[in-house]
Tab-separated table of C-alpha atoms in Angstrom:
chain	number	residue	atom	x	y	z
A	1	MET	CA	0.000	0.000	0.000
A	2	SER	CA	1.243	3.506	-0.838
A	3	LYS	CA	2.089	5.745	2.094
A	4	ALA	CA	2.429	9.519	2.191
A	5	ALA	CA	3.279	12.160	4.780
A	6	ILE	CA	2.002	15.672	5.370
A	7	ILE	CA	4.554	17.854	7.155
A	8	LEU	CA	3.077	20.789	9.061
A	9	ALA	CA	5.552	23.677	8.931
A	10	ALA	CA	3.422	26.827	9.011
A	11	GLY	CA	4.255	27.806	12.605
A	12	LEU	CA	5.800	31.218	13.139
A	13	GLY	CA	7.676	30.220	16.262
A	14	THR	CA	6.888	33.400	18.159
A	15	ARG	CA	8.806	32.217	21.221
A	16	MET	CA	11.928	31.798	19.077
A	17	ARG	CA	12.036	35.609	18.764
A	18	SER	CA	13.412	35.307	15.254
A	19	ARG	CA	12.724	36.565	11.742
A	20	LEU	CA	13.468	33.034	10.553
A	21	PRO	CA	10.523	30.610	10.310
A	22	LYS	CA	10.666	28.157	13.180
A	23	ALA	CA	11.169	25.114	10.952
A	24	MET	CA	14.233	26.739	9.361
A	25	HIS	CA	16.222	26.823	12.586
A	26	PRO	CA	19.061	24.303	12.266
A	27	ILE	CA	19.903	21.229	14.288
A	28	ALA	CA	23.249	19.597	13.508
A	29	ALA	CA	23.687	22.057	10.615
A	30	ARG	CA	20.396	21.191	8.889
A	31	PRO	CA	17.008	22.960	9.140
A	32	MET	CA	14.405	21.184	11.248
A	33	LEU	CA	12.172	20.771	8.210
A	34	GLN	CA	14.842	18.841	6.334
A	35	HIS	CA	15.398	16.528	9.306
A	36	ILE	CA	11.766	15.410	9.325
A	37	LEU	CA	11.697	15.150	5.529
A	38	ALA	CA	14.767	12.915	5.618
A	39	ALA	CA	13.187	10.625	8.213
A	40	ALA	CA	9.897	10.531	6.319
A	41	SER	CA	11.620	9.680	3.034
A	42	GLU	CA	12.801	6.374	4.500
A	43	VAL	CA	9.226	5.265	5.211
A	44	PHE	CA	6.801	7.176	2.998
A	45	ASP	CA	6.560	7.251	-0.788
A	46	ARG	CA	5.822	10.963	-0.974
A	47	ALA	CA	5.603	14.036	1.230
A	48	VAL	CA	3.726	17.326	1.096
A	49	VAL	CA	4.794	20.340	3.166
A	50	VAL	CA	2.290	22.846	4.561
A	51	VAL	CA	3.789	26.318	5.077
A	52	GLY	CA	2.407	29.664	6.073
A	53	PRO	CA	2.169	32.709	3.806
A	54	ASP	CA	5.380	34.565	2.916
A	55	MET	CA	7.764	31.751	3.840
A	56	PRO	CA	10.022	31.503	0.760
A	57	GLU	CA	12.870	30.025	2.805
A	58	LEU	CA	10.708	27.074	3.816
A	59	GLU	CA	9.459	26.553	0.285
A	60	SER	CA	13.057	26.376	-0.938
A	61	ALA	CA	14.058	24.029	1.889
A	62	ALA	CA	11.128	21.739	1.095
A	63	ALA	CA	12.162	21.224	-2.549
A	64	PRO	CA	11.619	18.999	-4.434
A	65	HIS	CA	8.558	18.132	-2.341
A	66	PRO	CA	5.308	19.948	-3.178
A	67	VAL	CA	4.244	22.802	-0.918
A	68	VAL	CA	0.796	24.112	-0.022
A	69	VAL	CA	0.118	27.337	1.852
A	70	GLN	CA	-2.102	27.650	4.917
A	71	ALA	CA	-3.246	31.214	4.313
A	72	GLU	CA	-4.856	31.526	7.761
A	73	ARG	CA	-3.401	29.781	10.777
A	74	LEU	CA	-6.538	28.123	12.140
A	75	GLY	CA	-4.998	25.125	13.867
A	76	THR	CA	-3.231	21.869	13.069
A	77	GLY	CA	-6.351	20.149	11.762
A	78	HIS	CA	-6.974	23.027	9.372
A	79	ALA	CA	-3.320	22.969	8.279
A	80	ALA	CA	-3.412	19.250	7.434
A	81	LEU	CA	-6.638	19.724	5.487
A	82	GLN	CA	-4.920	22.226	3.157
A	83	ALA	CA	-3.007	19.321	1.615
A	84	SER	CA	-6.172	17.410	0.676
A	85	PRO	CA	-6.303	18.616	-2.981
A	86	LEU	CA	-3.007	16.839	-3.592
A	87	PHE	CA	-4.506	13.524	-2.462
A	88	GLU	CA	-7.734	13.431	-4.472
A	89	ASP	CA	-6.797	10.196	-6.249
A	90	PHE	CA	-4.674	8.730	-3.453
A	91	ASP	CA	-5.988	5.561	-1.800
A	92	GLY	CA	-3.109	4.807	0.569
A	93	ASP	CA	-2.299	5.863	4.118
A	94	VAL	CA	-1.385	9.402	5.130
A	95	ALA	CA	0.619	10.364	8.209
A	96	VAL	CA	0.635	13.881	9.631
A	97	LEU	CA	4.015	14.957	11.030
A	98	TYR	CA	5.428	18.192	12.445
A	99	ALA	CA	8.454	20.136	11.253
A	100	ASP	CA	9.133	21.288	14.827
A	101	ASN	CA	9.375	17.638	15.900
A	102	PRO	CA	12.520	16.887	13.863
A	103	LEU	CA	14.092	14.100	15.914
A	104	ILE	CA	11.461	11.430	15.342
A	105	THR	CA	13.245	8.413	13.880
A	106	PRO	CA	12.460	6.340	10.801
A	107	ASP	CA	12.028	3.334	13.104
A	108	THR	CA	9.194	5.054	14.973
A	109	LEU	CA	7.573	6.049	11.690
A	110	ARG	CA	7.797	2.462	10.448
A	111	ARG	CA	6.118	1.233	13.625
A	112	LEU	CA	3.421	3.886	13.175
A	113	ALA	CA	2.758	2.759	9.597
A	114	ALA	CA	2.675	-0.909	10.637
A	115	ALA	CA	0.274	-0.166	13.508
A	116	ARG	CA	-2.073	1.619	11.100
A	117	GLU	CA	-2.389	-1.567	9.066
A	118	ARG	CA	-3.840	-3.245	12.184
A	119	ALA	CA	-6.253	-0.416	13.042
A	120	GLY	CA	-8.264	2.393	11.530
A	121	LEU	CA	-5.980	5.058	12.967
A	122	ALA	CA	-2.619	4.975	14.718
A	123	LEU	CA	-0.971	7.710	16.749
A	124	VAL	CA	2.365	8.216	18.449
A	125	ALA	CA	2.455	8.629	22.226
A	126	MET	CA	5.130	9.079	24.880
A	127	ARG	CA	5.613	8.968	28.636
A	128	PRO	CA	7.549	12.172	29.442
A	129	ALA	CA	9.249	12.612	32.781
A	130	ASP	CA	7.132	15.706	33.273
A	131	PRO	CA	3.781	15.277	31.463
A	132	GLY	CA	2.999	18.926	32.110
A	133	HIS	CA	0.311	20.284	29.798
A	134	TYR	CA	0.490	17.566	27.150
A	135	GLY	CA	-2.786	16.062	25.995
A	136	ARG	CA	-3.443	12.694	27.645
A	137	VAL	CA	-4.048	9.481	25.708
A	138	LEU	CA	-6.800	7.482	27.380
A	139	THR	CA	-6.952	3.772	26.622
A	140	ASN	CA	-9.413	0.955	27.422
A	141	SER	CA	-8.767	-2.429	29.012
A	142	ALA	CA	-7.716	-3.834	25.618
A	143	GLY	CA	-5.030	-1.175	25.278
A	144	GLU	CA	-6.832	0.626	22.469
A	145	VAL	CA	-7.118	4.411	22.448
A	146	GLU	CA	-10.514	5.681	23.486
A	147	ARG	CA	-9.803	9.369	23.156
A	148	VAL	CA	-7.254	12.131	23.531
A	149	VAL	CA	-8.117	14.811	26.057
A	150	GLU	CA	-6.358	18.163	26.188
A	151	TRP	CA	-4.859	19.052	29.565
A	152	ALA	CA	-7.132	22.049	29.992
A	153	ASP	CA	-10.189	19.828	29.588
A	154	ALA	CA	-8.904	16.867	31.597
A	155	SER	CA	-10.150	15.851	35.042
A	156	PRO	CA	-7.645	15.332	37.871
A	157	GLU	CA	-7.827	11.576	37.260
A	158	GLU	CA	-7.131	12.031	33.556
A	159	ARG	CA	-4.245	14.389	34.242
A	160	ALA	CA	-2.685	11.645	36.343
A	161	VAL	CA	-2.359	9.466	33.223
A	162	GLY	CA	1.272	9.307	32.098
A	163	LEU	CA	0.662	8.460	28.436
A	164	CYS	CA	0.779	11.696	26.429
A	165	ASN	CA	-0.107	12.591	22.875
A	166	ALA	CA	2.761	13.482	20.515
A	167	GLY	CA	0.346	14.671	17.824
A	168	VAL	CA	1.578	12.361	15.046
A	169	ILE	CA	-1.146	10.274	13.411
A	170	CYS	CA	-1.613	7.921	10.456
A	171	ALA	CA	-4.878	6.863	8.784
A	172	PRO	CA	-6.295	5.988	5.341
A	173	ALA	CA	-6.351	9.132	3.215
A	174	THR	CA	-10.077	9.106	2.405
A	175	GLU	CA	-11.142	8.648	6.023
A	176	LEU	CA	-8.544	11.064	7.393
A	177	PHE	CA	-9.649	13.965	5.202
A	178	GLY	CA	-13.289	13.176	5.940
A	179	TRP	CA	-12.599	13.378	9.664
A	180	LEU	CA	-10.606	16.579	9.214
A	181	ARG	CA	-13.555	18.206	7.453
A	182	ALA	CA	-15.747	17.216	10.412
A	183	VAL	CA	-13.449	18.713	13.070
A	184	ARG	CA	-15.101	21.626	14.885
A	185	ASN	CA	-13.514	24.748	16.297
A	186	ASP	CA	-15.740	25.220	19.340
A	187	ASN	CA	-12.838	25.652	21.746
A	188	ALA	CA	-11.162	28.512	23.568
A	189	LYS	CA	-8.877	29.393	20.640
A	190	GLY	CA	-11.442	28.838	17.905
A	191	GLU	CA	-9.019	26.514	16.100
A	192	TYR	CA	-9.368	23.151	14.368
A	193	TYR	CA	-7.238	20.631	16.247
A	194	LEU	CA	-5.755	17.549	14.600
A	195	PRO	CA	-6.135	15.296	17.712
A	196	ASP	CA	-9.918	15.654	17.404
A	197	VAL	CA	-9.842	13.116	14.571
A	198	VAL	CA	-9.193	10.428	17.198
A	199	GLY	CA	-12.661	10.892	18.667
A	200	LEU	CA	-14.192	11.019	15.187
A	201	ALA	CA	-12.470	7.762	14.253
A	202	ARG	CA	-13.867	6.110	17.379
A	203	GLN	CA	-17.352	7.434	16.569
A	204	ALA	CA	-17.009	5.818	13.152
A	205	GLY	CA	-16.308	2.481	14.850
A	206	ARG	CA	-12.633	2.405	13.899
A	207	ARG	CA	-9.956	0.971	16.201
A	208	VAL	CA	-7.349	3.479	17.341
A	209	VAL	CA	-3.975	2.316	18.640
A	210	ALA	CA	-0.953	4.093	20.077
A	211	VAL	CA	2.710	3.509	19.276
A	212	GLU	CA	4.993	4.576	22.128
A	213	ALA	CA	8.337	6.267	21.502
A	214	PRO	CA	10.927	7.979	23.731
A	215	GLU	CA	10.301	11.543	24.813
A	216	ALA	CA	13.646	12.622	23.302
A	217	GLU	CA	12.280	11.836	19.829
A	218	LEU	CA	8.994	13.615	20.265
A	219	ARG	CA	9.670	16.754	22.233
A	220	GLY	CA	8.409	19.752	20.268
A	221	ILE	CA	10.654	22.767	19.710
A	222	ASN	CA	9.115	26.143	20.410
A	223	SER	CA	11.946	28.167	21.931
A	224	ARG	CA	15.701	28.619	21.767
A	225	VAL	CA	16.003	26.669	25.004
A	226	GLU	CA	14.152	23.714	23.488
A	227	LEU	CA	16.221	24.070	20.318
A	228	ALA	CA	19.394	23.719	22.395
A	229	ALA	CA	17.997	20.607	24.096
A	230	ALA	CA	17.188	19.098	20.688
A	231	GLU	CA	20.690	19.925	19.462
A	232	ALA	CA	22.130	18.069	22.459
A	233	THR	CA	19.994	15.026	21.660
A	234	ALA	CA	21.016	15.105	18.001
A	235	GLN	CA	24.700	15.460	18.870
A	236	ALA	CA	24.523	12.528	21.288
A	237	ARG	CA	23.057	10.366	18.515
A	238	LEU	CA	25.697	11.450	16.009
A	239	ARG	CA	28.575	10.864	18.421
A	240	GLU	CA	27.287	7.419	19.286
A	241	ARG	CA	26.940	6.560	15.600
A	242	ALA	CA	30.502	7.730	14.963
A	243	MET	CA	31.956	5.677	17.806
A	244	VAL	CA	29.937	2.564	16.928
A	245	GLY	CA	31.294	2.992	13.396
A	246	GLY	CA	34.895	2.792	14.615
A	247	ALA	CA	35.943	6.370	15.391
A	248	THR	CA	37.555	7.415	18.679
A	249	LEU	CA	36.258	10.635	20.208
A	250	ILE	CA	38.656	11.487	23.020
A	251	GLN	CA	36.228	13.893	24.674
A	252	PRO	CA	32.909	13.120	22.977
A	253	GLU	CA	30.825	15.788	24.666
A	254	SER	CA	33.050	18.538	23.204
A	255	VAL	CA	32.911	17.367	19.579
A	256	VAL	CA	30.264	18.959	17.330
A	257	LEU	CA	29.134	16.919	14.330
A	258	ALA	CA	26.913	17.756	11.364
A	259	PHE	CA	24.019	15.614	10.208
A	260	ASP	CA	26.068	14.278	7.269
A	261	THR	CA	29.535	13.926	8.819
A	262	GLN	CA	31.190	10.738	7.562
A	263	LEU	CA	33.965	9.284	9.708
A	264	GLY	CA	35.911	6.168	8.744
A	265	GLN	CA	37.336	3.497	11.002
A	266	ASP	CA	40.259	4.225	13.326
A	267	VAL	CA	39.708	7.960	13.033
A	268	THR	CA	40.761	9.836	16.176
A	269	ILE	CA	39.025	13.114	17.010
A	270	GLY	CA	40.523	15.352	19.672
A	271	PRO	CA	38.611	17.662	21.999
A	272	ASN	CA	36.645	20.670	20.740
A	273	VAL	CA	36.639	19.729	17.071
A	274	VAL	CA	33.746	21.162	15.021
A	275	PHE	CA	32.385	19.625	11.825
A	276	GLY	CA	30.237	21.707	9.513
A	277	PRO	CA	28.198	20.075	6.762
A	278	GLY	CA	29.768	18.098	3.928
A	279	VAL	CA	32.810	16.533	5.628
A	280	VAL	CA	34.176	13.110	4.692
A	281	VAL	CA	37.032	11.676	6.766
A	282	GLU	CA	38.608	8.409	5.653
A	283	ASP	CA	40.202	5.668	7.757
A	284	GLY	CA	43.123	6.282	10.081
A	285	VAL	CA	42.921	10.083	10.133
A	286	GLU	CA	43.819	12.055	13.258
A	287	ILE	CA	42.066	15.384	13.798
A	288	ARG	CA	43.610	17.206	16.706
A	289	ALA	CA	41.994	19.597	19.157
A	290	PHE	CA	40.196	22.838	18.237
A	291	SER	CA	40.089	22.194	14.501
A	292	HIS	CA	37.157	23.259	12.304
A	293	LEU	CA	36.186	21.374	9.136
A	294	GLU	CA	33.473	22.130	6.585
A	295	GLY	CA	32.758	20.913	3.058
A	296	CYS	CA	36.040	19.017	2.751
A	297	VAL	CA	37.515	15.545	2.246
A	298	VAL	CA	40.359	14.155	4.359
A	299	ARG	CA	41.962	11.060	2.900
A	300	ALA	CA	43.321	8.090	4.837
A	301	GLY	CA	46.215	8.583	7.234
A	302	ALA	CA	46.245	12.386	7.172
A	303	VAL	CA	46.854	14.459	10.307
A	304	ILE	CA	44.939	17.685	10.894
A	305	GLY	CA	45.562	20.309	13.551
A	306	PRO	CA	45.519	21.299	16.298
A	307	PHE	CA	43.814	24.634	15.556
A	308	ALA	CA	43.436	23.949	11.819
A	309	ARG	CA	40.638	25.154	9.571
A	310	LEU	CA	39.553	23.300	6.438
A	311	ARG	CA	37.042	25.267	4.380
A	312	PRO	CA	34.740	24.123	1.555
A	313	GLY	CA	36.330	22.608	-1.529
A	314	THR	CA	39.442	21.384	0.261
A	315	VAL	CA	40.862	17.892	-0.244
A	316	ILE	CA	43.636	16.595	1.991
A	317	GLU	CA	45.258	13.616	0.306
A	318	ARG	CA	46.673	10.512	1.983
A	319	GLN	CA	49.306	10.971	4.684
A	320	ALA	CA	49.322	14.768	4.300
A	321	HIS	CA	49.782	16.988	7.363
A	322	VAL	CA	47.989	20.239	8.202
A	323	GLY	CA	49.329	21.854	11.350
A	324	ASN	CA	48.402	24.519	13.837
A	325	PHE	CA	46.805	27.762	12.632
A	326	VAL	CA	46.756	26.648	8.991
A	327	GLU	CA	43.694	27.489	6.883
A	328	LEU	CA	42.865	25.893	3.527
A	329	LYS	CA	40.054	26.863	1.155
A	330	ALA	CA	39.296	25.178	-2.194
A	331	THR	CA	42.752	23.628	-2.062
A	332	VAL	CA	44.127	20.167	-2.773
A	333	LEU	CA	47.033	19.257	-0.505
A	334	GLY	CA	48.799	16.367	-2.229
A	335	GLU	CA	49.747	12.992	-0.818
A	336	GLY	CA	52.374	13.311	1.892
A	337	ALA	CA	52.535	17.100	1.575
A	338	LYS	CA	52.940	19.225	4.693
A	339	ALA	CA	51.701	22.638	5.769
A	340	ASN	CA	52.559	22.568	9.420
A	341	HIS	CA	52.468	26.161	10.662
A	342	LEU	CA	50.607	29.451	10.376
A	343	SER	CA	49.666	29.474	6.684
A	344	TYR	CA	46.758	30.380	4.405
A	345	LEU	CA	46.339	28.301	1.238
A	346	GLY	CA	43.377	29.269	-0.909
A	347	ASP	CA	42.445	28.215	-4.448
A	348	ALA	CA	45.575	26.112	-4.720
A	349	ALA	CA	46.803	22.725	-5.934
A	350	ILE	CA	49.794	21.469	-3.985
A	351	GLY	CA	51.682	18.463	-5.283
A	352	ALA	CA	52.637	15.280	-3.481
A	353	GLY	CA	55.429	15.620	-0.945
A	354	ALA	CA	55.602	19.407	-1.120
A	355	ASN	CA	56.567	21.343	2.006
A	356	ILE	CA	54.873	24.639	2.831
A	357	GLY	CA	56.895	26.757	5.241
A	358	ALA	CA	55.504	28.706	8.165
A	359	GLY	CA	53.765	31.945	7.257
A	360	THR	CA	53.166	31.076	3.609
A	361	ILE	CA	50.113	32.646	1.995
A	362	THR	CA	48.537	32.354	-1.428
A	363	CYS	CA	47.393	35.814	-2.530
A	364	ASN	CA	44.398	34.484	-4.417
A	365	TYR	CA	42.036	37.484	-4.524
A	366	ASP	CA	42.640	40.680	-6.502
A	367	GLY	CA	39.547	42.431	-5.182
A	368	VAL	CA	37.364	41.190	-8.037
A	369	ASN	CA	38.364	37.651	-9.013
A	370	LYS	CA	39.931	34.587	-7.405
A	371	HIS	CA	43.075	33.120	-8.997
A	372	ARG	CA	44.794	29.745	-8.723
A	373	THR	CA	48.188	28.817	-7.341
A	374	GLU	CA	49.913	25.589	-8.399
A	375	ILE	CA	52.791	24.074	-6.460
A	376	GLY	CA	54.479	21.056	-7.979
A	377	ALA	CA	55.343	17.740	-6.368
A	378	GLY	CA	58.294	17.870	-4.006
A	379	ALA	CA	58.524	21.658	-4.041
A	380	PHE	CA	59.825	23.488	-0.955
A	381	ILE	CA	58.288	26.833	-0.078
A	382	GLY	CA	60.346	28.786	2.431
A	383	SER	CA	58.851	30.499	5.432
A	384	ASP	CA	57.025	33.822	5.076
A	385	THR	CA	56.473	33.451	1.338
A	386	ALA	CA	53.679	35.251	-0.514
A	387	LEU	CA	52.565	33.546	-3.731
A	388	VAL	CA	50.717	36.120	-5.857
A	389	ALA	CA	48.237	34.197	-8.001
A	390	PRO	CA	47.910	33.253	-10.746
A	391	VAL	CA	51.290	31.624	-10.360
A	392	ARG	CA	52.941	28.210	-10.714
A	393	VAL	CA	55.850	26.827	-8.723
A	394	GLY	CA	57.321	23.831	-10.502
A	395	ALA	CA	58.088	20.358	-9.225
A	396	ARG	CA	61.053	20.164	-6.859
A	397	ALA	CA	61.451	23.955	-7.010
A	398	LEU	CA	62.783	25.879	-4.025
A	399	VAL	CA	61.397	29.265	-3.011
A	400	ALA	CA	63.614	31.164	-0.601
A	401	ALA	CA	62.160	32.360	2.681
A	402	GLY	CA	60.603	35.800	2.662
A	403	SER	CA	59.967	35.838	-1.074
A	404	VAL	CA	57.075	37.530	-2.870
A	405	VAL	CA	56.591	35.334	-5.939
A	406	THR	CA	54.793	37.013	-8.858
A	407	GLU	CA	56.160	34.935	-11.757
A	408	ASP	CA	56.180	31.211	-12.461
A	409	VAL	CA	59.080	29.191	-11.075
A	410	PRO	CA	60.326	26.396	-13.382
A	411	ASP	CA	60.780	22.804	-12.272
A	412	ASP	CA	63.987	22.213	-10.247
A	413	ALA	CA	64.717	25.954	-10.019
A	414	MET	CA	65.318	28.180	-6.990
A	415	ALA	CA	63.489	31.479	-6.729
A	416	ILE	CA	64.559	34.401	-4.570
A	417	ALA	CA	62.180	37.358	-4.684
A	418	ARG	CA	62.942	39.818	-1.922
A	419	GLY	CA	64.629	43.161	-1.441
A	420	ARG	CA	68.428	43.141	-1.051
A	421	GLN	CA	69.593	43.614	2.545
A	422	ALA	CA	71.588	46.741	3.239
A	423	ASN	CA	73.494	47.236	6.524
A	424	LYS	CA	74.112	50.824	7.732
A	425	PRO	CA	76.946	51.039	10.247
A	426	GLY	CA	76.304	53.196	13.286
A	427	ARG	CA	72.594	53.504	12.621
A	428	GLY	CA	71.454	50.993	15.267
A	429	PHE	CA	68.646	51.550	17.777
A	430	ARG	CA	69.310	53.857	20.689
A	431	GLY	CA	66.181	53.883	22.754
A	432	LYS	CA	65.589	55.380	26.176
A	433	GLY	CA	68.074	54.071	28.716
A	434	VAL	CA	70.451	52.626	26.112
A	435	LYS	CA	73.989	54.019	26.580
A	436	GLY	CA	76.512	54.675	23.885
């Protein structure tokens, strides 16, 4: 049977105090909306995203999934109903998910879909440590859901129930949209609430069952404080996945990973290392403390850091070394090459076995355009060298320390490009307190 998901993402997130739509706030370097879409894609055949008016960022983030606009924010039931025109000829199951609930796992969604096949409607529930004002899920002696009661409407006995509604539901498309059309708004806020379909399903004689999942998966995000808690949960998952996969994190709680960080086996990560999106690290790499990597590839056996920065477009080849306070951008550092100290290498190709001395910089930007620097295999660049791109230093060439290189250096040549030293006798420094 075909399965589809509706993602509700129209919330403004007033408590976020942000111009950014709530569902665009990132967790592990990816917007919340894209987290839930990624999880849904592993279970459902298609997804539709419901956004509010004037949310172009969300519409872009939702691509290539279709988007519908909830012109008036009249509640979650009303929001889900806006997607109904896209399901006119759909006879499968539809789940309703929330963009501000981004940590729900594909496993929970699979269990939800499987439970729906055994009942008319399935929902996801949790047992939070502090049930607070969550709606309560009331079940009968057979364990089936009788109804969901909002906290404000619950009796003291009902508030004592620990099973709480997470809001996620799944039902056959035709029945779901029929129930949504029947939802009333005779409540304090005058809104159409999605959980009301549970009572309508029961009135129609349909079995309703609950699938339980951990609170950490289902906690909604409505504030920066809750966003930070979700980030902590996501980071804990990513660190565990990295270590189970064969990486050593010396101080795991200090390492920040992105949703797509790929770490090979026998990788060692030092304290306070940060990974932005798009990083691939192959086997046997060591990344030392306080390094920052984003959009780069580090090949097997390389050593990075401490205090190194690898920016997008950088490739560190096998057994290469990048040392402290070295920054690379859109640069290939060849196999076995070394840049061990205090250098900036941008828009460059550095050959195998080359040595980059301390203080070397590639002058790659002329104020309008970026230009390339090429350094051949086995070349030696002396300390405090400025390479003014576009320029090529040949294989096995030697550039003397302190040079400003503006012309190509042939293979096997030595280049010296600095002002001639002149010594002036008797002109030494005579500061305050210096005799003679």
